[in-house]
mmCIF file of C-alpha atoms and ligand atoms in Angstrom:
data_model
loop_
_atom_site.group_PDB
_atom_site.id
_atom_site.type_symbol
_atom_site.label_atom_id
_atom_site.label_comp_id
_atom_site.label_asym_id
_atom_site.label_seq_id
_atom_site.Cartn_x
_atom_site.Cartn_y
_atom_site.Cartn_z
ATOM 1 C CA UNK A 1 -121.998 23.299 127.238
ATOM 2 C CA UNK A 2 -121.501 27.033 126.141
ATOM 3 C CA UNK A 3 -118.734 29.426 126.598
ATOM 4 C CA UNK A 4 -118.280 33.067 125.350
ATOM 5 C CA UNK A 5 -115.412 35.190 124.890
ATOM 6 C CA UNK A 6 -116.067 38.930 124.377
ATOM 7 C CA UNK A 7 -113.421 40.596 122.206
ATOM 8 C CA UNK A 8 -115.784 43.958 123.176
ATOM 9 C CA UNK A 9 -113.351 45.079 126.263
ATOM 10 C CA UNK A 10 -112.499 48.799 126.169
ATOM 11 C CA UNK A 11 -109.481 50.463 127.977
ATOM 12 C CA UNK A 12 -109.875 54.201 129.110
ATOM 13 C CA UNK A 13 -107.482 56.167 130.223
ATOM 14 C CA UNK A 14 -107.170 59.247 132.341
ATOM 15 C CA UNK A 15 -105.322 61.410 133.385
ATOM 16 C CA UNK A 16 -105.331 63.206 137.696
ATOM 17 C CA UNK A 17 -104.502 66.773 137.271
ATOM 18 C CA UNK A 18 -106.465 68.108 140.520
ATOM 19 C CA UNK A 19 -108.204 67.019 143.331
ATOM 20 C CA UNK A 20 -110.900 69.399 142.293
ATOM 21 C CA UNK A 21 -110.695 68.031 138.599
ATOM 22 C CA UNK A 22 -110.396 64.714 140.279
ATOM 23 C CA UNK A 23 -114.346 65.528 141.823
ATOM 24 C CA UNK A 24 -115.358 66.910 138.968
ATOM 25 C CA UNK A 25 -114.828 63.872 136.331
ATOM 26 C CA UNK A 26 -115.596 61.184 139.080
ATOM 27 C CA UNK A 27 -119.048 62.848 139.810
ATOM 28 C CA UNK A 28 -118.862 62.996 135.319
ATOM 29 C CA UNK A 29 -118.159 59.289 135.030
ATOM 30 C CA UNK A 30 -120.511 58.529 137.950
ATOM 31 C CA UNK A 31 -123.352 60.304 135.948
ATOM 32 C CA UNK A 32 -122.373 58.843 132.544
ATOM 33 C CA UNK A 33 -121.834 55.590 133.898
ATOM 34 C CA UNK A 34 -125.403 55.204 135.933
ATOM 35 C CA UNK A 35 -127.390 57.183 133.175
ATOM 36 C CA UNK A 36 -126.590 55.551 130.191
ATOM 37 C CA UNK A 37 -123.739 52.752 130.259
ATOM 38 C CA UNK A 38 -125.814 50.341 127.683
ATOM 39 C CA UNK A 39 -127.119 54.004 125.054
ATOM 40 C CA UNK A 40 -122.781 54.083 125.119
ATOM 41 C CA UNK A 41 -122.377 50.181 124.254
ATOM 42 C CA UNK A 42 -124.710 49.735 121.652
ATOM 43 C CA UNK A 43 -123.705 53.307 119.754
ATOM 44 C CA UNK A 44 -119.705 52.266 119.858
ATOM 45 C CA UNK A 45 -121.212 48.706 118.305
ATOM 46 C CA UNK A 46 -123.097 50.576 116.143
ATOM 47 C CA UNK A 47 -120.295 52.858 115.290
ATOM 48 C CA UNK A 48 -117.266 50.042 114.361
ATOM 49 C CA UNK A 49 -119.724 46.737 113.583
ATOM 50 C CA UNK A 50 -120.739 46.273 110.431
ATOM 51 C CA UNK A 51 -125.055 47.012 110.685
ATOM 52 C CA UNK A 52 -127.812 43.776 111.086
ATOM 53 C CA UNK A 53 -128.617 42.314 108.463
ATOM 54 C CA UNK A 54 -130.087 39.083 107.523
ATOM 55 C CA UNK A 55 -128.194 36.045 105.044
ATOM 56 C CA UNK A 56 -129.991 34.753 102.401
ATOM 57 C CA UNK A 57 -131.448 31.591 104.363
ATOM 58 C CA UNK A 58 -129.103 28.246 102.890
ATOM 59 C CA UNK A 59 -131.233 26.221 100.193
ATOM 60 C CA UNK A 60 -130.757 22.923 103.039
ATOM 61 C CA UNK A 61 -133.255 25.197 105.413
ATOM 62 C CA UNK A 62 -135.562 26.836 102.602
ATOM 63 C CA UNK A 63 -136.517 23.113 101.855
ATOM 64 C CA UNK A 64 -137.193 22.292 105.778
ATOM 65 C CA UNK A 65 -140.553 21.536 106.219
ATOM 66 C CA UNK A 66 -142.313 20.736 109.536
ATOM 67 C CA UNK A 67 -146.065 19.725 108.859
ATOM 68 C CA UNK A 68 -146.862 18.768 112.669
ATOM 69 C CA UNK A 69 -146.117 22.437 113.283
ATOM 70 C CA UNK A 70 -144.164 20.920 116.094
ATOM 71 C CA UNK A 71 -142.553 23.891 117.897
ATOM 72 C CA UNK A 72 -139.170 25.575 118.890
ATOM 73 C CA UNK A 73 -137.047 26.855 121.539
ATOM 74 C CA UNK A 74 -136.091 30.240 119.652
ATOM 75 C CA UNK A 75 -136.979 32.033 122.444
ATOM 76 C CA UNK A 76 -133.945 30.809 124.420
ATOM 77 C CA UNK A 77 -131.130 31.380 122.157
ATOM 78 C CA UNK A 78 -129.115 34.240 123.349
ATOM 79 C CA UNK A 79 -127.361 36.793 121.324
ATOM 80 C CA UNK A 80 -123.613 37.468 121.173
ATOM 81 C CA UNK A 81 -122.222 41.119 120.870
ATOM 82 C CA UNK A 82 -122.468 40.478 117.068
ATOM 83 C CA UNK A 83 -126.447 39.237 117.314
ATOM 84 C CA UNK A 84 -126.744 35.469 115.918
ATOM 85 C CA UNK A 85 -124.261 33.642 115.641
ATOM 86 C CA UNK A 86 -124.894 32.441 111.918
ATOM 87 C CA UNK A 87 -122.910 31.139 109.228
ATOM 88 C CA UNK A 88 -122.912 32.470 105.392
ATOM 89 C CA UNK A 89 -120.385 31.156 103.769
ATOM 90 C CA UNK A 90 -121.340 27.339 102.176
ATOM 91 C CA UNK A 91 -119.682 24.917 103.158
ATOM 92 C CA UNK A 92 -119.019 25.559 106.384
ATOM 93 C CA UNK A 93 -115.639 24.098 106.790
ATOM 94 C CA UNK A 94 -114.385 22.678 110.084
ATOM 95 C CA UNK A 95 -111.354 21.091 111.398
ATOM 96 C CA UNK A 96 -111.281 17.528 113.554
ATOM 97 C CA UNK A 97 -108.387 15.923 115.294
ATOM 98 C CA UNK A 98 -107.330 12.877 113.802
ATOM 99 C CA UNK A 99 -104.060 10.075 114.755
ATOM 100 C CA UNK A 100 -101.333 10.868 113.242
ATOM 101 C CA UNK A 101 -99.809 8.110 113.628
ATOM 102 C CA UNK A 102 -101.838 5.751 111.364
ATOM 103 C CA UNK A 103 -98.601 2.893 111.839
ATOM 104 C CA UNK A 104 -100.052 1.926 115.149
ATOM 105 C CA UNK A 105 -102.882 0.427 114.043
ATOM 106 C CA UNK A 106 -102.371 -2.040 116.952
ATOM 107 C CA UNK A 107 -102.290 0.026 119.356
ATOM 108 C CA UNK A 108 -105.163 0.854 121.508
ATOM 109 C CA UNK A 109 -104.237 4.187 122.198
ATOM 110 C CA UNK A 110 -104.747 4.669 118.495
ATOM 111 C CA UNK A 111 -108.021 2.753 118.255
ATOM 112 C CA UNK A 112 -109.691 4.531 120.912
ATOM 113 C CA UNK A 113 -108.474 7.592 118.424
ATOM 114 C CA UNK A 114 -110.431 6.113 115.739
ATOM 115 C CA UNK A 115 -113.292 5.521 117.398
ATOM 116 C CA UNK A 116 -113.797 8.901 118.846
ATOM 117 C CA UNK A 117 -113.180 10.170 115.282
ATOM 118 C CA UNK A 118 -116.024 8.018 114.019
ATOM 119 C CA UNK A 119 -118.618 8.972 116.607
ATOM 120 C CA UNK A 120 -117.495 12.332 115.232
ATOM 121 C CA UNK A 121 -118.226 12.432 112.321
ATOM 122 C CA UNK A 122 -121.164 10.252 112.634
ATOM 123 C CA UNK A 123 -122.504 13.512 114.610
ATOM 124 C CA UNK A 124 -120.964 15.538 111.468
ATOM 125 C CA UNK A 125 -122.830 13.415 108.655
ATOM 126 C CA UNK A 126 -126.104 13.948 110.637
ATOM 127 C CA UNK A 127 -125.924 17.942 110.634
ATOM 128 C CA UNK A 128 -125.007 17.840 106.807
ATOM 129 C CA UNK A 129 -128.321 16.916 105.987
ATOM 130 C CA UNK A 130 -129.686 20.592 107.280
ATOM 131 C CA UNK A 131 -126.037 23.131 106.645
ATOM 132 C CA UNK A 132 -123.082 22.220 104.290
ATOM 133 C CA UNK A 133 -120.248 21.208 106.116
ATOM 134 C CA UNK A 134 -116.717 20.224 104.724
ATOM 135 C CA UNK A 135 -113.667 19.169 106.602
ATOM 136 C CA UNK A 136 -109.883 20.958 106.144
ATOM 137 C CA UNK A 137 -106.656 19.527 106.990
ATOM 138 C CA UNK A 138 -105.745 22.598 107.900
ATOM 139 C CA UNK A 139 -107.147 24.371 110.984
ATOM 140 C CA UNK A 140 -106.646 27.656 110.549
ATOM 141 C CA UNK A 141 -108.980 27.837 107.848
ATOM 142 C CA UNK A 142 -111.326 26.516 110.011
ATOM 143 C CA UNK A 143 -114.547 27.758 110.958
ATOM 144 C CA UNK A 144 -115.196 25.405 113.319
ATOM 145 C CA UNK A 145 -112.548 23.475 114.987
ATOM 146 C CA UNK A 146 -113.453 20.434 116.581
ATOM 147 C CA UNK A 147 -110.665 19.007 119.572
ATOM 148 C CA UNK A 148 -109.912 15.979 121.549
ATOM 149 C CA UNK A 149 -109.244 17.004 124.764
ATOM 150 C CA UNK A 150 -111.001 17.386 128.387
ATOM 151 C CA UNK A 151 -112.254 20.895 128.587
ATOM 152 C CA UNK A 152 -110.729 23.246 130.722
ATOM 153 C CA UNK A 153 -112.642 23.422 134.421
ATOM 154 C CA UNK A 154 -113.487 27.180 134.800
ATOM 155 C CA UNK A 155 -112.849 27.937 139.063
ATOM 156 C CA UNK A 156 -114.407 30.585 140.135
ATOM 157 C CA UNK A 157 -113.638 32.442 143.797
ATOM 158 C CA UNK A 158 -116.830 33.096 145.708
ATOM 159 C CA UNK A 159 -116.287 36.248 147.410
ATOM 160 C CA UNK A 160 -119.124 35.625 150.387
ATOM 161 C CA UNK A 161 -117.275 31.945 151.669
ATOM 162 C CA UNK A 162 -113.711 33.417 150.498
ATOM 163 C CA UNK A 163 -113.549 29.645 148.356
ATOM 164 C CA UNK A 164 -112.406 28.405 144.847
ATOM 165 C CA UNK A 165 -116.045 27.259 143.500
ATOM 166 C CA UNK A 166 -114.520 23.998 140.620
ATOM 167 C CA UNK A 167 -117.426 22.855 138.578
ATOM 168 C CA UNK A 168 -118.201 19.112 138.016
ATOM 169 C CA UNK A 169 -115.837 17.922 134.851
ATOM 170 C CA UNK A 170 -117.171 18.327 131.308
ATOM 171 C CA UNK A 171 -117.325 15.866 128.885
ATOM 172 C CA UNK A 172 -117.641 18.719 125.840
ATOM 173 C CA UNK A 173 -117.190 22.288 125.680
ATOM 174 C CA UNK A 174 -118.076 25.162 122.798
ATOM 175 C CA UNK A 175 -116.602 28.504 123.114
ATOM 176 C CA UNK A 176 -116.743 31.730 120.040
ATOM 177 C CA UNK A 177 -114.636 34.132 119.705
ATOM 178 C CA UNK A 178 -114.877 37.068 116.976
ATOM 179 C CA UNK A 179 -112.005 38.500 114.141
ATOM 180 C CA UNK A 180 -111.794 40.458 111.029
ATOM 181 C CA UNK A 181 -110.823 39.523 107.361
ATOM 182 C CA UNK A 182 -107.973 40.863 105.830
ATOM 183 C CA UNK A 183 -110.279 41.651 103.401
ATOM 184 C CA UNK A 184 -110.780 46.410 102.458
ATOM 185 C CA UNK A 185 -112.971 46.335 103.966
ATOM 186 C CA UNK A 186 -112.605 43.561 106.711
ATOM 187 C CA UNK A 187 -115.574 41.108 107.392
ATOM 188 C CA UNK A 188 -116.103 40.566 110.611
ATOM 189 C CA UNK A 189 -116.345 36.967 111.310
ATOM 190 C CA UNK A 190 -116.371 34.238 113.759
ATOM 191 C CA UNK A 191 -115.049 30.954 114.591
ATOM 192 C CA UNK A 192 -116.137 28.247 117.321
ATOM 193 C CA UNK A 193 -114.062 26.365 118.768
ATOM 194 C CA UNK A 194 -115.409 22.177 120.254
ATOM 195 C CA UNK A 195 -113.513 20.574 122.776
ATOM 196 C CA UNK A 196 -114.546 16.878 123.244
ATOM 197 C CA UNK A 197 -113.024 14.512 125.896
ATOM 198 C CA UNK A 198 -111.175 11.500 125.197
ATOM 199 C CA UNK A 199 -112.605 9.603 127.983
ATOM 200 C CA UNK A 200 -115.993 9.005 127.106
ATOM 201 C CA UNK A 201 -118.176 6.216 126.059
ATOM 202 C CA UNK A 202 -118.809 5.782 122.306
ATOM 203 C CA UNK A 203 -122.187 6.915 122.308
ATOM 204 C CA UNK A 204 -121.497 9.655 124.960
ATOM 205 C CA UNK A 205 -119.450 11.022 122.315
ATOM 206 C CA UNK A 206 -122.316 10.395 119.626
ATOM 207 C CA UNK A 207 -124.413 12.864 121.510
ATOM 208 C CA UNK A 208 -122.357 15.198 122.846
ATOM 209 C CA UNK A 209 -120.440 15.978 119.444
ATOM 210 C CA UNK A 210 -124.254 16.389 118.338
ATOM 211 C CA UNK A 211 -125.033 18.780 121.057
ATOM 212 C CA UNK A 212 -122.038 20.850 120.250
ATOM 213 C CA UNK A 213 -121.868 20.805 116.621
ATOM 214 C CA UNK A 214 -125.458 22.242 117.707
ATOM 215 C CA UNK A 215 -124.192 25.539 119.073
ATOM 216 C CA UNK A 216 -121.415 25.634 116.819
ATOM 217 C CA UNK A 217 -123.790 25.862 113.862
ATOM 218 C CA UNK A 218 -125.391 28.844 115.655
ATOM 219 C CA UNK A 219 -127.646 26.879 118.594
ATOM 220 C CA UNK A 220 -126.359 29.471 121.175
ATOM 221 C CA UNK A 221 -128.959 28.070 123.879
ATOM 222 C CA UNK A 222 -130.446 24.857 125.272
ATOM 223 C CA UNK A 223 -134.066 23.184 125.279
ATOM 224 C CA UNK A 224 -136.098 22.143 127.879
ATOM 225 C CA UNK A 225 -136.825 19.083 126.304
ATOM 226 C CA UNK A 226 -134.774 15.792 126.888
ATOM 227 C CA UNK A 227 -136.430 14.363 123.213
ATOM 228 C CA UNK A 228 -133.681 17.664 121.402
ATOM 229 C CA UNK A 229 -130.284 17.332 121.074
ATOM 230 C CA UNK A 230 -129.803 20.577 122.499
ATOM 231 C CA UNK A 231 -131.652 19.806 126.231
ATOM 232 C CA UNK A 232 -129.534 21.399 128.915
ATOM 233 C CA UNK A 233 -128.759 18.384 130.366
ATOM 234 C CA UNK A 234 -126.758 15.684 129.876
ATOM 235 C CA UNK A 235 -129.061 12.264 129.690
ATOM 236 C CA UNK A 236 -128.139 8.678 129.671
ATOM 237 C CA UNK A 237 -130.395 8.270 126.405
ATOM 238 C CA UNK A 238 -129.324 9.590 123.136
ATOM 239 C CA UNK A 239 -131.730 12.351 121.289
ATOM 240 C CA UNK A 240 -131.460 12.479 117.474
ATOM 241 C CA UNK A 241 -131.844 15.530 115.671
ATOM 242 C CA UNK A 242 -135.008 16.579 116.722
ATOM 243 C CA UNK A 243 -137.473 18.217 114.179
ATOM 244 C CA UNK A 244 -137.618 21.313 116.901
ATOM 245 C CA UNK A 245 -133.876 21.250 116.843
ATOM 246 C CA UNK A 246 -133.974 22.324 113.220
ATOM 247 C CA UNK A 247 -137.094 24.754 113.760
ATOM 248 C CA UNK A 248 -134.906 26.666 115.876
ATOM 249 C CA UNK A 249 -132.130 26.484 113.463
ATOM 250 C CA UNK A 250 -133.923 27.458 110.778
ATOM 251 C CA UNK A 251 -135.513 30.934 112.649
ATOM 252 C CA UNK A 252 -131.968 31.831 113.918
ATOM 253 C CA UNK A 253 -130.448 31.783 110.406
ATOM 254 C CA UNK A 254 -133.668 33.997 109.332
ATOM 255 C CA UNK A 255 -132.193 36.402 111.680
ATOM 256 C CA UNK A 256 -130.000 39.638 111.359
ATOM 257 C CA UNK A 257 -126.461 39.158 112.635
ATOM 258 C CA UNK A 258 -122.994 41.835 112.411
ATOM 259 C CA UNK A 259 -121.126 38.313 111.094
ATOM 260 C CA UNK A 260 -120.507 38.286 107.277
ATOM 261 C CA UNK A 261 -120.760 41.746 106.428
ATOM 262 C CA UNK A 262 -118.515 44.313 105.951
ATOM 263 C CA UNK A 263 -117.206 47.089 108.612
ATOM 264 C CA UNK A 264 -118.859 50.129 107.794
HETATM 265 ZN ZN1 LIG X 301 -125.355 22.773 125.785
#
């Protein structure tokens, strides 16, 4: 599951002076918004954000070879307003929820927590072969924050039926947001938050973390093949990280992005 948060909301204020002016302003607004909303947005991005530029390919992906030409699902990857969601500082730092009360090892809830941690760590070590990851103890310093929590239900209102649409409960979810560093000039960076339900079975925690970590590392899209870890639907059988998953990851990391570059 993926979720996007957009920081590029713009607000504009208007000053209404007279009905005549109001009419003129309305007409102009209609023309502007009809004719060039996309161009204007693009111009704003170009003006305020770092230009699109590729980063050097991490060594782990330089060394990746697929001798059988298994293909990829790169055409299913969506772009964020900042371009591809590529990490450029390695190792990528992650924070993982861990049980705090270690004296309670015999307690069932602590034991379940530890099993959850073990399964997530297994998924992390699988991705380690392709991109270097390092655990940090402070979530503020992390690029990827992994939380042991129930993902929220994003209910929406259907204006036609006038009813609240409540989606099926999710077992895991990844979202991202952007921020600027304290450097001068500031650097545009992103942060990923992965929520993985505590109530899953051990094997489901592993497959859900593997899938969500794929999103967290930049695969912002889904495969239509069951044998890929980023298959769009939850299946019972565990799909390990496939050759196609890594081919897709490598192609993403060869693309330009605004992330990790200085503001103009
Ligand atoms: Zn997904």
